[in-house]
CSV table of C-alpha atoms in Angstrom, one decimal:
chain,number,residue,atom,x,y,z
A,224,MET,CA,0.0,0.0,0.0
A,225,THR,CA,1.2,3.5,-0.7
A,226,ASP,CA,-0.6,5.6,2.0
A,227,THR,CA,-0.4,4.3,5.5
A,228,GLN,CA,-1.0,7.7,7.1
A,229,GLY,CA,-2.0,7.2,10.8
A,230,LEU,CA,-1.2,3.5,10.8
A,231,PRO,CA,0.6,2.5,14.0
A,232,GLU,CA,4.2,1.3,13.2
A,233,SER,CA,3.6,-2.3,14.2
A,234,TYR,CA,0.8,-2.8,11.6
A,235,GLU,CA,0.6,-3.1,7.9
A,236,ILE,CA,-2.1,-2.8,5.2
A,237,SER,CA,-2.2,-5.0,2.2
A,238,ALA,CA,-4.5,-5.4,-0.8
A,239,ASP,CA,-3.3,-9.0,-1.4
A,240,SER,CA,-6.3,-11.2,-1.2
A,241,GLY,CA,-4.1,-14.2,-0.7
A,242,ARG,CA,-3.3,-12.9,2.8
A,243,LEU,CA,-6.9,-12.7,4.0
A,244,ASP,CA,-8.0,-14.8,6.9
A,245,VAL,CA,-11.4,-15.7,5.4
A,246,ASP,CA,-12.5,-17.7,8.5
A,247,ARG,CA,-11.9,-14.7,10.7
A,248,ILE,CA,-13.5,-12.2,8.3
A,249,HIS,CA,-16.6,-14.4,8.0
A,250,ARG,CA,-16.8,-14.8,11.8
A,251,TRP,CA,-16.4,-11.1,12.3
A,252,LEU,CA,-19.1,-10.1,9.8
A,253,SER,CA,-21.6,-12.9,10.3
A,254,THR,CA,-21.7,-12.7,14.1
A,255,ASP,CA,-20.8,-9.1,15.0
A,256,ALA,CA,-21.5,-6.7,12.1
A,257,TYR,CA,-25.1,-5.4,12.1
A,258,TRP,CA,-25.1,-5.2,8.3
A,259,ALA,CA,-24.0,-8.8,7.7
A,260,LEU,CA,-25.4,-10.8,10.6
A,261,GLY,CA,-26.0,-14.4,9.5
A,262,ARG,CA,-24.1,-14.0,6.2
A,263,SER,CA,-23.2,-17.4,4.9
A,264,ARG,CA,-19.6,-18.5,4.4
A,265,GLU,CA,-20.4,-19.1,0.7
A,266,THR,CA,-21.8,-15.6,0.3
A,267,GLN,CA,-18.7,-14.1,2.0
A,268,GLU,CA,-16.4,-16.1,-0.2
A,269,ARG,CA,-18.2,-14.9,-3.4
A,270,ALA,CA,-18.1,-11.3,-2.1
A,271,ILE,CA,-14.4,-11.5,-1.5
A,272,ALA,CA,-13.8,-13.0,-4.9
A,273,GLY,CA,-15.7,-10.2,-6.7
A,274,SER,CA,-14.1,-7.4,-4.8
A,275,LEU,CA,-10.9,-5.4,-4.1
A,276,ASN,CA,-10.0,-6.5,-0.5
A,277,PHE,CA,-7.8,-4.8,2.1
A,278,GLY,CA,-6.5,-6.3,5.3
A,279,VAL,CA,-4.7,-4.8,8.3
A,280,TYR,CA,-2.2,-7.1,9.8
A,281,ASP,CA,-0.3,-7.1,13.1
A,282,GLY,CA,3.4,-6.8,12.0
A,283,THR,CA,4.5,-8.9,14.9
A,284,SER,CA,2.2,-11.9,14.8
A,285,GLY,CA,1.0,-11.5,11.2
A,286,GLU,CA,-2.6,-11.8,12.5
A,287,GLN,CA,-5.3,-10.0,10.5
A,288,VAL,CA,-6.9,-7.4,12.7
A,289,ALA,CA,-9.1,-5.4,10.3
A,290,TYR,CA,-10.8,-5.7,6.9
A,291,ALA,CA,-12.4,-3.6,4.2
A,292,ARG,CA,-13.9,-4.5,0.8
A,293,VAL,CA,-14.5,-2.4,-2.2
A,294,VAL,CA,-16.8,-3.2,-5.1
A,295,THR,CA,-15.6,-1.2,-8.1
A,296,ASP,CA,-15.2,-1.0,-11.8
A,297,ALA,CA,-11.7,0.4,-11.2
A,298,ALA,CA,-12.5,3.4,-13.4
A,299,THR,CA,-15.4,5.5,-12.3
A,300,PHE,CA,-17.2,4.2,-9.2
A,301,ALA,CA,-16.6,2.3,-6.0
A,302,TRP,CA,-18.6,1.2,-3.0
A,303,LEU,CA,-16.7,0.8,0.3
A,304,CYS,CA,-18.2,-1.9,2.5
A,305,ASP,CA,-17.6,-4.5,5.1
A,306,VAL,CA,-15.2,-2.2,7.0
A,307,TYR,CA,-14.5,-4.0,10.3
A,308,VAL,CA,-11.8,-3.7,13.0
A,309,ASP,CA,-11.4,-6.6,15.5
A,310,PRO,CA,-12.7,-5.4,18.9
A,311,ALA,CA,-9.4,-6.1,20.5
A,312,ALA,CA,-7.6,-3.8,18.1
A,313,ARG,CA,-10.1,-0.9,18.2
A,314,GLY,CA,-9.0,2.6,19.4
A,315,LYS,CA,-5.6,2.5,17.7
A,316,GLY,CA,-6.7,4.4,14.5
A,317,LEU,CA,-6.6,1.3,12.4
A,318,GLY,CA,-10.1,1.9,10.8
A,319,SER,CA,-9.2,5.4,9.9
A,320,ALA,CA,-5.8,4.4,8.4
A,321,LEU,CA,-7.6,1.6,6.5
A,322,VAL,CA,-10.1,4.0,4.9
A,323,THR,CA,-7.2,6.4,4.1
A,324,ALA,CA,-5.3,3.6,2.4
A,325,VAL,CA,-8.4,2.5,0.4
A,326,ARG,CA,-8.9,6.1,-0.8
A,327,ALA,CA,-5.2,6.3,-1.8
A,328,HIS,CA,-5.5,3.1,-3.7
A,329,LEU,CA,-8.6,4.3,-5.7
A,330,GLU,CA,-7.4,7.8,-6.5
A,331,PRO,CA,-4.9,6.9,-9.2
A,332,LEU,CA,-7.5,4.8,-11.0
A,333,GLY,CA,-9.6,7.8,-11.7
A,334,VAL,CA,-12.5,6.7,-9.6
A,335,ARG,CA,-14.6,9.8,-9.0
A,336,ARG,CA,-17.3,8.6,-6.6
A,337,VAL,CA,-16.9,6.3,-3.6
A,338,LEU,CA,-20.1,5.5,-1.7
A,339,LEU,CA,-20.7,3.7,1.5
A,340,ALA,CA,-23.5,3.1,4.0
A,341,THR,CA,-23.1,3.4,7.7
A,342,HIS,CA,-25.5,3.4,10.6
A,343,ASP,CA,-23.2,4.7,13.3
A,344,ALA,CA,-19.7,5.8,12.0
A,345,HIS,CA,-20.4,9.0,10.1
A,346,ALA,CA,-17.8,11.0,12.0
A,347,VAL,CA,-15.1,8.4,11.2
A,348,TYR,CA,-15.8,8.7,7.5
A,349,GLU,CA,-16.3,12.4,7.5
A,350,LYS,CA,-12.7,12.8,8.8
A,351,ARG,CA,-11.6,10.9,5.6
A,352,GLY,CA,-13.5,13.2,3.2
A,353,PHE,CA,-16.9,11.5,3.0
A,354,LYS,CA,-20.0,13.6,3.1
A,355,ALA,CA,-23.7,13.0,3.2
A,356,LEU,CA,-25.3,12.8,-0.2
A,357,GLU,CA,-26.2,16.3,-1.4
A,358,ARG,CA,-29.1,15.1,-3.3
A,359,PRO,CA,-30.3,11.8,-1.8
A,360,ASP,CA,-33.5,12.2,-3.7
A,361,GLN,CA,-31.5,11.3,-6.9
A,362,TRP,CA,-30.5,7.9,-5.6
A,363,MET,CA,-32.5,4.8,-5.6
A,364,ALA,CA,-32.0,1.2,-4.5
A,365,LEU,CA,-33.3,-2.1,-5.8
A,366,ILE,CA,-33.6,-4.6,-2.9
A,367,LEU,CA,-33.7,-8.2,-4.1
A,368,GLY,CA,-34.8,-11.0,-1.9
């Protein structure tokens, strides 16, 4: 990763999907993340396979301590989702550093719009440049299933 601003020295961020601890990611999201409770392992694996993935790793143990996923065409649009920091690693700025690294990764691609949805972390994302939609009336969603 090129931008690790705010990342504590003993941690590293990687976009190498081969490093992901899929068991851990699935456990985190399916049991503790309000937006993904009950998500099946198969669904999580398909989501990972179809996305740009980022992990934060403890530089000492190599253990994955955070995750973020981006659905993108790598040209014009991206959706940041599944941002999760292990409860034991929270409060160290890892989530903020992860979002900064995602942004830095997307900028050279020419992506102009990155969306996300959050129930409770608006302040975290606002510090990284996200804003509420100026015209939410122009956006729609199709909910399947």
